[in-house]
Short mmCIF file of C-alpha atoms in Angstrom, two decimals:
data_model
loop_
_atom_site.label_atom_id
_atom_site.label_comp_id
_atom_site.label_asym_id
_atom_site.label_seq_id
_atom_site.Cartn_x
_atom_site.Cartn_y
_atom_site.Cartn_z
CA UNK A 6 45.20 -17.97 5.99
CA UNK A 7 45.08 -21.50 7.78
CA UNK A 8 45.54 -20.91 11.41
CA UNK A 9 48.55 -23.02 12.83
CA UNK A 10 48.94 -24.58 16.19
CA UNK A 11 52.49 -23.77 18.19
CA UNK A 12 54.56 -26.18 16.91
CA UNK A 13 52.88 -25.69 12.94
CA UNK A 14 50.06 -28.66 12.76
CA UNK A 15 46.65 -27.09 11.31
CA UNK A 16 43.93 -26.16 13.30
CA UNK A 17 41.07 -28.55 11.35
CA UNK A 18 38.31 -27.27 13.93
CA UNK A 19 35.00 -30.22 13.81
CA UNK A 20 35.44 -30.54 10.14
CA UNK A 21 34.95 -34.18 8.99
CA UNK A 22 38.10 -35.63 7.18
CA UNK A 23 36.26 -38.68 5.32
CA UNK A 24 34.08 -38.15 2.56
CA UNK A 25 31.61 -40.80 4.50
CA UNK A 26 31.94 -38.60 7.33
CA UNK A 27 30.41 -35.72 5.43
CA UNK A 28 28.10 -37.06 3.68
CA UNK A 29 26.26 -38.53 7.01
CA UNK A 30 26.69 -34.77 8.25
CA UNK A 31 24.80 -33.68 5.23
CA UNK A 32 22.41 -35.91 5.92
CA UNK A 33 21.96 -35.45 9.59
CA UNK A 34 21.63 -31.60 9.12
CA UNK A 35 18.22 -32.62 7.95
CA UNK A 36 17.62 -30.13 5.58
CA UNK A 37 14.19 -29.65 4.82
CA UNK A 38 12.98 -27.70 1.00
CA UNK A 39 11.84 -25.04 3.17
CA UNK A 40 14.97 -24.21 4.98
CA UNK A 41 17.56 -24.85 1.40
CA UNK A 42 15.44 -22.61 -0.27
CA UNK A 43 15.83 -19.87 2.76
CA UNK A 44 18.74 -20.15 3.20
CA UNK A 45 19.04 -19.91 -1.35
CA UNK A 46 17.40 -16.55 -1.19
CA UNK A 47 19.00 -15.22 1.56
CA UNK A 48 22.59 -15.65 -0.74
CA UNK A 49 20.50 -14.48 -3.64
CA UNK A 50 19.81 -11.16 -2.20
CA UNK A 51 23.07 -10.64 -0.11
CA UNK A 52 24.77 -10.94 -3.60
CA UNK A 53 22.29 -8.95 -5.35
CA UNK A 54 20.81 -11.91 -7.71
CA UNK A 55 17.42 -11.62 -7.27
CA UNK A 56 14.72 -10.55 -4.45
CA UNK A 57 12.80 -13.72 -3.60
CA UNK A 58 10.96 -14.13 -0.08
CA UNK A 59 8.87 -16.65 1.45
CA UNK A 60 5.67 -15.12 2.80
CA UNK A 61 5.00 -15.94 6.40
CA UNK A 62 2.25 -18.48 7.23
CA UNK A 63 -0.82 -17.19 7.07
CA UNK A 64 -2.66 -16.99 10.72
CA UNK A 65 -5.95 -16.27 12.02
CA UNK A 66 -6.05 -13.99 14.96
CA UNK A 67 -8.61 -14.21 18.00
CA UNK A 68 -7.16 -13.37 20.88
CA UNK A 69 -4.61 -10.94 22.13
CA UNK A 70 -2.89 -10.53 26.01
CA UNK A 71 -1.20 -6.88 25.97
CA UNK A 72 1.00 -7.79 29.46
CA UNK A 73 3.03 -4.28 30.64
CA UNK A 74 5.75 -3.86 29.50
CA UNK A 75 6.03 -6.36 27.31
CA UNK A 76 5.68 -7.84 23.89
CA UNK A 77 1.72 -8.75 23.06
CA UNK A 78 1.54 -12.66 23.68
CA UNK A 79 -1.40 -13.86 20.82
CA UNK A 80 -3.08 -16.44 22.76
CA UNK A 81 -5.62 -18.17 20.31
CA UNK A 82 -4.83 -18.07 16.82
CA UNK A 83 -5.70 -20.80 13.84
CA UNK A 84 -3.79 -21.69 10.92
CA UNK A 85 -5.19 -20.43 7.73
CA UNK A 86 -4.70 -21.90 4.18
CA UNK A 87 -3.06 -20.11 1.76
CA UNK A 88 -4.48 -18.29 -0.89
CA UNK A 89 -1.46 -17.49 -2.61
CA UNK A 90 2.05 -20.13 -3.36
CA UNK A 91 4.90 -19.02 -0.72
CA UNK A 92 7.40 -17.73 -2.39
CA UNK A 93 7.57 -14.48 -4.52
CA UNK A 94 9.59 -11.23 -5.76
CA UNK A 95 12.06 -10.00 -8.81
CA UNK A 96 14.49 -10.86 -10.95
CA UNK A 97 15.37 -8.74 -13.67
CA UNK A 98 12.55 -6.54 -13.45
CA UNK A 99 10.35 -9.64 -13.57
CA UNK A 100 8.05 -11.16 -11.34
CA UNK A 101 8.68 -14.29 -9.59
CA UNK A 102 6.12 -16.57 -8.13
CA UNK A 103 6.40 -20.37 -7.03
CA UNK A 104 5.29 -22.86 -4.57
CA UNK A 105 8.02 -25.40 -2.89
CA UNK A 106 6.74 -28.94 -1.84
CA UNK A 107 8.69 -32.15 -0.99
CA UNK A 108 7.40 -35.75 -1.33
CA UNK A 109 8.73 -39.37 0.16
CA UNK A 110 7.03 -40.86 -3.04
CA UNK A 111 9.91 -42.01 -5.01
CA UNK A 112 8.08 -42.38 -8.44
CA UNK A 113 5.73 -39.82 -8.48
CA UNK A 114 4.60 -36.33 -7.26
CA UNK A 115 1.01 -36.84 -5.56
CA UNK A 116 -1.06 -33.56 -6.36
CA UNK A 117 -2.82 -33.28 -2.81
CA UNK A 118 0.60 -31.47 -2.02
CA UNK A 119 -1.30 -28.59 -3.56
CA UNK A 120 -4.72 -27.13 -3.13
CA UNK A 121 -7.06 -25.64 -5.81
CA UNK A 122 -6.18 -21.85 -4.28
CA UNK A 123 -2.95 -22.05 -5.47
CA UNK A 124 -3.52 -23.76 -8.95
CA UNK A 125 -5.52 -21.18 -9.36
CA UNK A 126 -3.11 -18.47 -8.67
CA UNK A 127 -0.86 -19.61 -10.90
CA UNK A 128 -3.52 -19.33 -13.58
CA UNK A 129 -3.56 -15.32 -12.71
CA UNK A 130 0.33 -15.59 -12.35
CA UNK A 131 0.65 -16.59 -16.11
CA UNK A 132 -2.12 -14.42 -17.52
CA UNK A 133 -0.10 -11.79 -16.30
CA UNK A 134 3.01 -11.99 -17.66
CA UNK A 135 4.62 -13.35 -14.40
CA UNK A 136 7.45 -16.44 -14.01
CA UNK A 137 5.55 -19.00 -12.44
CA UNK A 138 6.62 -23.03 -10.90
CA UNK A 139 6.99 -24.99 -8.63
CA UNK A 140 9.98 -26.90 -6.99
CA UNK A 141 9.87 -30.06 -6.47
CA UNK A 142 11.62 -32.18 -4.04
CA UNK A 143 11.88 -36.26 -3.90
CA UNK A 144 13.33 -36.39 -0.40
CA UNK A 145 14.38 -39.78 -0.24
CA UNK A 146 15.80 -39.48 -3.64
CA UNK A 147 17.78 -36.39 -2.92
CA UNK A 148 16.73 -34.96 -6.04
CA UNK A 149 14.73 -31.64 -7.04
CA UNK A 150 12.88 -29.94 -10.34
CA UNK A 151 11.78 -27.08 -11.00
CA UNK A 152 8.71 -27.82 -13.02
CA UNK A 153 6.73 -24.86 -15.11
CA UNK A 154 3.45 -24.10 -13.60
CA UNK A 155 1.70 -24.89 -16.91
CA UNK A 156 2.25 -28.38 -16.70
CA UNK A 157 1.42 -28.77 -13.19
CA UNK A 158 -1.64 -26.47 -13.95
CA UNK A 159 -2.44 -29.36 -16.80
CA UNK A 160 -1.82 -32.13 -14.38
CA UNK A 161 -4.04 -30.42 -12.04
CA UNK A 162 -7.28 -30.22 -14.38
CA UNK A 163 -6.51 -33.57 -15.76
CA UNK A 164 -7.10 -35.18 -12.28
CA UNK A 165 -10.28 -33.05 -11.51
CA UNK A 166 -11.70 -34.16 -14.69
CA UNK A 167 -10.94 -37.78 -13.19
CA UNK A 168 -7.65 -38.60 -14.43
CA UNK A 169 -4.21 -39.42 -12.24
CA UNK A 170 -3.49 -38.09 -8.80
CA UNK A 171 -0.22 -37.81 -9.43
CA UNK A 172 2.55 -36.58 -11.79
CA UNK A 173 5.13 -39.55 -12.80
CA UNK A 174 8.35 -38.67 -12.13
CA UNK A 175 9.68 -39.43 -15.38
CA UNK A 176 7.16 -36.88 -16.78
CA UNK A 177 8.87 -34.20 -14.39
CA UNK A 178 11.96 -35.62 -15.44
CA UNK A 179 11.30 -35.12 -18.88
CA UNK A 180 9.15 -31.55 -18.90
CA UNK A 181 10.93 -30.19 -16.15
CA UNK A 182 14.49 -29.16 -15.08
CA UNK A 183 16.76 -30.73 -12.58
CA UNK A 184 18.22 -27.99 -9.66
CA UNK A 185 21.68 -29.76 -8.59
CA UNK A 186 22.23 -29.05 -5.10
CA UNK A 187 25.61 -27.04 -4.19
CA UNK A 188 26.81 -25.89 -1.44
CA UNK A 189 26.66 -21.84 -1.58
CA UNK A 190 23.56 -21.30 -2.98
CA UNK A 191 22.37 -25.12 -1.64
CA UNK A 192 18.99 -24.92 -4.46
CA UNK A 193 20.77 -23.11 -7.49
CA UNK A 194 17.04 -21.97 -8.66
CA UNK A 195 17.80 -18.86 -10.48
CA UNK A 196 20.45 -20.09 -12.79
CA UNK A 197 17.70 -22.69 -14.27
CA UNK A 198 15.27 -19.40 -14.61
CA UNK A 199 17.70 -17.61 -16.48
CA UNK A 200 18.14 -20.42 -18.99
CA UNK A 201 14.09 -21.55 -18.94
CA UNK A 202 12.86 -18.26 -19.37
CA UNK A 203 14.75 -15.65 -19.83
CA UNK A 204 17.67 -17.47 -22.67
CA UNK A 205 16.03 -17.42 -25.93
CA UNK B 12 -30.15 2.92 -18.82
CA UNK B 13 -31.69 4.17 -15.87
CA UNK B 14 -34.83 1.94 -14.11
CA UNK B 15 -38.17 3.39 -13.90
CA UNK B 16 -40.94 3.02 -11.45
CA UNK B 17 -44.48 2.48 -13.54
CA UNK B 18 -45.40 6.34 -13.70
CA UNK B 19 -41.90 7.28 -15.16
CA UNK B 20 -40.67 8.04 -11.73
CA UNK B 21 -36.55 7.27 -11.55
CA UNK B 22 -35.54 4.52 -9.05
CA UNK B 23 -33.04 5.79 -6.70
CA UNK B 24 -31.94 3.07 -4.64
CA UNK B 25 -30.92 3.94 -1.13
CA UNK B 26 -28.67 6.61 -3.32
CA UNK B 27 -28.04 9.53 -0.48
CA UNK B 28 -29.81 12.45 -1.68
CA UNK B 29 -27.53 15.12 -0.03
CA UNK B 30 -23.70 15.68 -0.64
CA UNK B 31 -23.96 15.86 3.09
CA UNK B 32 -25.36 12.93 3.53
CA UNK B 33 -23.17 10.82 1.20
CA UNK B 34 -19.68 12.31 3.28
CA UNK B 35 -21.52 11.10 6.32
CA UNK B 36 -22.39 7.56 4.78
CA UNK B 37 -18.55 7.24 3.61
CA UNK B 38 -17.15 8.01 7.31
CA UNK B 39 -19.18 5.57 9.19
CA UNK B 40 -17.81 2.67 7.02
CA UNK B 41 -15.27 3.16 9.07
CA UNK B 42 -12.90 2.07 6.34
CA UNK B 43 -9.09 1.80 6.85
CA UNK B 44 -6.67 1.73 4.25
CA UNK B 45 -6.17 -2.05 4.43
CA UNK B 46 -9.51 -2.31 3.96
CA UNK B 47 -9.76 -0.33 0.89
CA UNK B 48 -6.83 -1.98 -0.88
CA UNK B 49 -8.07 -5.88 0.28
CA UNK B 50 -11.44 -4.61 -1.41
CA UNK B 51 -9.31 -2.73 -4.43
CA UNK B 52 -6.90 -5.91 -4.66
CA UNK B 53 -9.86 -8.51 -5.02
CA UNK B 54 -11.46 -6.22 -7.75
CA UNK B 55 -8.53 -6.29 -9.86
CA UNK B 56 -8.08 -9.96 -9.27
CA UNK B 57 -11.70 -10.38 -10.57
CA UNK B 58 -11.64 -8.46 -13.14
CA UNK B 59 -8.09 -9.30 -14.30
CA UNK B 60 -6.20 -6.02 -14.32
CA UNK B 61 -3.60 -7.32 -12.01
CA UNK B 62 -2.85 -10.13 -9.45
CA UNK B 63 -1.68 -8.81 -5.94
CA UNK B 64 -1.87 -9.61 -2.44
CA UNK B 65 -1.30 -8.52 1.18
CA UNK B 66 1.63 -10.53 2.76
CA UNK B 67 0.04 -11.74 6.17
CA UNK B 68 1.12 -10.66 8.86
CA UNK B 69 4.51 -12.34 10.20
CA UNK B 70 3.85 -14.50 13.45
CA UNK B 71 6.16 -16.50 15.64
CA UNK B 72 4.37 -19.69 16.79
CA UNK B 73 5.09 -20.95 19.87
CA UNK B 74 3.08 -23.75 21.05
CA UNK B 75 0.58 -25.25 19.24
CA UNK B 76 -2.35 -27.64 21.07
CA UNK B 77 -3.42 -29.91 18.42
CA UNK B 78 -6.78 -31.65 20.00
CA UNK B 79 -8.40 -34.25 18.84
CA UNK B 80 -10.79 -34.44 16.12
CA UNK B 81 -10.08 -30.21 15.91
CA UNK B 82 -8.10 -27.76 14.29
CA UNK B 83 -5.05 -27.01 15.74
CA UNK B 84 -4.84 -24.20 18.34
CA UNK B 85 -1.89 -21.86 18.20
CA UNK B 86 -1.35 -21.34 22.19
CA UNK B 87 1.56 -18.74 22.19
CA UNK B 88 2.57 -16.46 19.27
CA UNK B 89 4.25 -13.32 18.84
CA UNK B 90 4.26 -10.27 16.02
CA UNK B 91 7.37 -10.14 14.14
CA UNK B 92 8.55 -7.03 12.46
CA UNK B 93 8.03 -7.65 8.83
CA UNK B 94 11.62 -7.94 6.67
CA UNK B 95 9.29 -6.51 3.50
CA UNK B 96 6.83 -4.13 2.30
CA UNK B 97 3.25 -5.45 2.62
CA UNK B 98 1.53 -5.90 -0.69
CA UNK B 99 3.32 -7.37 -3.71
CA UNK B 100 2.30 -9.00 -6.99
CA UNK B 101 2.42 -8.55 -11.08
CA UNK B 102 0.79 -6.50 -13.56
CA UNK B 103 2.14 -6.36 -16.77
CA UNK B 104 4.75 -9.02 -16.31
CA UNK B 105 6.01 -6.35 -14.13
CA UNK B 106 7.39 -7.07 -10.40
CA UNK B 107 4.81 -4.48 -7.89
CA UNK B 108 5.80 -4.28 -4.29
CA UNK B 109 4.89 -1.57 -1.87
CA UNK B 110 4.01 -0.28 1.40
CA UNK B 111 0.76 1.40 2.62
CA UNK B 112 0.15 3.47 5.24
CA UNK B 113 -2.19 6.34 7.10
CA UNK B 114 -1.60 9.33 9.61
CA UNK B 115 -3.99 11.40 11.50
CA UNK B 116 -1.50 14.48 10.63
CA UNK B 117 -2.73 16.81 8.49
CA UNK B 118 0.63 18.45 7.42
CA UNK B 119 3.45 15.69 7.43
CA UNK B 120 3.64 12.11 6.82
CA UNK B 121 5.97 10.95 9.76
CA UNK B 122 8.76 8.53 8.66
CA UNK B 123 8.76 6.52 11.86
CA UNK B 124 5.49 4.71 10.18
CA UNK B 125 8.42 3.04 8.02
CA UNK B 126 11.17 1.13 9.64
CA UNK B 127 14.65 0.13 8.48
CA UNK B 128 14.55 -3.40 6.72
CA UNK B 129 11.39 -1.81 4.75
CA UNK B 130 13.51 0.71 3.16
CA UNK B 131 16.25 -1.44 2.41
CA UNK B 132 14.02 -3.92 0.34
CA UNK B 133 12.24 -1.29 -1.18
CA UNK B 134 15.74 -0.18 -2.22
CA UNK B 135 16.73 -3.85 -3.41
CA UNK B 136 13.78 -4.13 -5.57
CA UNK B 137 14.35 -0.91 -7.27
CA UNK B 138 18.08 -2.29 -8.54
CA UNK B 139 16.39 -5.82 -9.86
CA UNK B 140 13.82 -3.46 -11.72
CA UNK B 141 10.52 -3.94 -9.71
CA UNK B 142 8.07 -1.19 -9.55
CA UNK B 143 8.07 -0.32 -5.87
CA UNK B 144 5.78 2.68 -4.51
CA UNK B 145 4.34 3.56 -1.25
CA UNK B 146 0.81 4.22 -0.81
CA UNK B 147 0.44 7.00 1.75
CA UNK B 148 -2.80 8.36 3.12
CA UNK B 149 -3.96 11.87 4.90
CA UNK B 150 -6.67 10.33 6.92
CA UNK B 151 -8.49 13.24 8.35
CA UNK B 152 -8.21 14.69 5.17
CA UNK B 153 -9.05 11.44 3.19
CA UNK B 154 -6.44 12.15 0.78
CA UNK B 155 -4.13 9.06 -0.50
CA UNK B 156 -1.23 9.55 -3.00
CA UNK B 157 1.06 7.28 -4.50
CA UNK B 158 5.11 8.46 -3.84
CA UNK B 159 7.75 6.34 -5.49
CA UNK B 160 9.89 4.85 -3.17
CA UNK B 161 13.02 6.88 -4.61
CA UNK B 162 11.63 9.73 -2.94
CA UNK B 163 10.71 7.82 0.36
CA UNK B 164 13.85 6.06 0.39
CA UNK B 165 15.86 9.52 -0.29
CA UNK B 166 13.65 11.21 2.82
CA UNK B 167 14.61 8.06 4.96
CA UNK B 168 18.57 8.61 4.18
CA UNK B 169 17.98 12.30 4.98
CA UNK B 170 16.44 11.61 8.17
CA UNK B 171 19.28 9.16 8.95
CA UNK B 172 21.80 11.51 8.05
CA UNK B 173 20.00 14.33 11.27
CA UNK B 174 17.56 15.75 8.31
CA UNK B 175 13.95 15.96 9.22
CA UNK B 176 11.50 13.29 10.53
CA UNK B 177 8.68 13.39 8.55
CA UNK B 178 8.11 14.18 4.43
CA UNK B 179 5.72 17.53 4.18
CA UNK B 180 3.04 17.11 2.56
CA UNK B 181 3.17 19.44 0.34
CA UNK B 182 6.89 17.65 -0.72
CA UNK B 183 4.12 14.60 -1.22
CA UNK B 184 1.96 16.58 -3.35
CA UNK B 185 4.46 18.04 -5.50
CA UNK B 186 6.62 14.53 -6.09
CA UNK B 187 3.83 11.69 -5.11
CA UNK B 188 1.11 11.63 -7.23
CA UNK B 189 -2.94 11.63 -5.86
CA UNK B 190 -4.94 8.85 -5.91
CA UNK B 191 -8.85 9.98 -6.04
CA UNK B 192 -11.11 7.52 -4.40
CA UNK B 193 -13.86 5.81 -6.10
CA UNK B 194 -16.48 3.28 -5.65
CA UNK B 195 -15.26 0.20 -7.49
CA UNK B 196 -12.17 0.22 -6.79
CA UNK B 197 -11.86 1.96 -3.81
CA UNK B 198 -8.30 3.28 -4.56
CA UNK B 199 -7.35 2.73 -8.03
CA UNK B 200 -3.66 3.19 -7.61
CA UNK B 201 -2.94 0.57 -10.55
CA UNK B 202 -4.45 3.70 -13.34
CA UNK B 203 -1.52 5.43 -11.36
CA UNK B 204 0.89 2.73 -11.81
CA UNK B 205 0.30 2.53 -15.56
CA UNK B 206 0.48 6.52 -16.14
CA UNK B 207 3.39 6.74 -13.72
CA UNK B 208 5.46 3.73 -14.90
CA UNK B 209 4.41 2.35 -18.09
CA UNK B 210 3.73 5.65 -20.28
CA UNK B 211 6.04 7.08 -21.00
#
């Protein structure tokens, strides 16, 4: 039901009447990978789709205040690289695993965005029976693929045997999938897993 | 084949000698269970049985010094409650999440050790077909056994319903299933998995 001033005009609230309007909202909201794909798996599991979380950053601990009666304050703490990609869980009984990672590069993905860790977890990932990619983001382009893990595993051992530090991006284009971005869920992941992996 | 000293004498190793001696040797490791299952985890990462990992643990950062030519220093943090179980990962193309926790109780295993967003995700991954277990241990008694989360979920809704706040343990010894501990791996919970969930 549209709520009505007295006197019957609409009540609009802030929402932008131009499409030029919304579009620079969109693009002021400043989205980042990280908070789309959030924001994607916190619609996936309110509708019961899948059960896909990002695991918190991984921190070293030194030193701990316990104040009374209150919360412990950690007071020296260092970042610690991953061992593992960010993202895992389920979907239909199967298991999930990818790493997220955006790039300004507008004609290819540079591989430094990942480290050897995680390449190598993929490895274990597939061995295993498990779903494994990554997403990946050209910012500036506004456009993002989700890319099987075997060809960025590929990619990966071609440039440590010397070859290109980077994946083209018409070779994602081509041996990867395009997400379209929506509105409600923003990075429609699961829908291109269903027809990648699990449509035969 | 057993090694033998010149003389035909059998080498021993620092082997305790004494049943006595061996129970004191295992307490002073001083072992917890996170310990065991890190030490269980990287042994059937090695060895290929099965790729799974502790989530670390969740942190909100604060401040952050970044000095120069340094690592960066987080300055103020604080423990979040976790929205998941701990450990997660795949064996068998299968999706294996679950909790693990000890109690110095002898006769119960209190539920408070579990909170609320736990159970619900434990209950999510159960509908999307993910294995999902927790690993409880006596500690005094140094006795650990595997309970599907049905049953620990189904205690939980009791105990929110005015029903009792902790599972017996003889309730986890007639339902759960006992894990025996070993050398290498420490807890091999993932021979449970495969009897409990893949035999059928």
């Amino acid at each position: 039901m549209a709520l009505k001033y007295p006197g019957g005009k609409e009540y609009r609230g802030n929402r932008p009447n131009t499409a030029r309007q919304r579009a620079a909202d969109y693009a002021n909201r400043g989205m980042t990978l990280e908070d789309d794909l959030n924001a994607t798996n916190e619609y996936y599991r309110e509708r019961g789709i899948a059960v896909i979380h990002k695991k918190p950053t991984p921190v070293q601990i030194v030193r701990v205040d316990y104040p009374k009666r209150s919360a412990a304050v950690i007071k020296e703490a260092y970042f610690r690289q991953a061992s593992t990609t960010d993202y895992n869980g389920v979907y239909r009984g199967k298991y999930i695993d990818f790493e997220a990672k955006e790039t300004k590069n507008k004609t290819a993905f540079p591989l430094k965005n990942f480290h050897a860790h995680q390449i190598r977890h993929m490895e274990q990932v597939i061995a295993h029976g498990g779903i494994c990619f990554a997403i990946l983001r050209f910012s500036v382009l506004n456009e993002t693929y989700l890319l099987d893990a075997s060809h960025l595993i590929a990619c990966w051992n071609e440039q440590e045997a010397g070859g290109r530090k980077s994946i083209p991006k018409r070779e994602i284009e081509r041996c990867g999938h395009y997400i379209p971005l929506g509105y409600q869920p923003r990075i429609d992941y699961i829908n291109v897993v269903e027809n990648v992996y699990f449509t035969v």
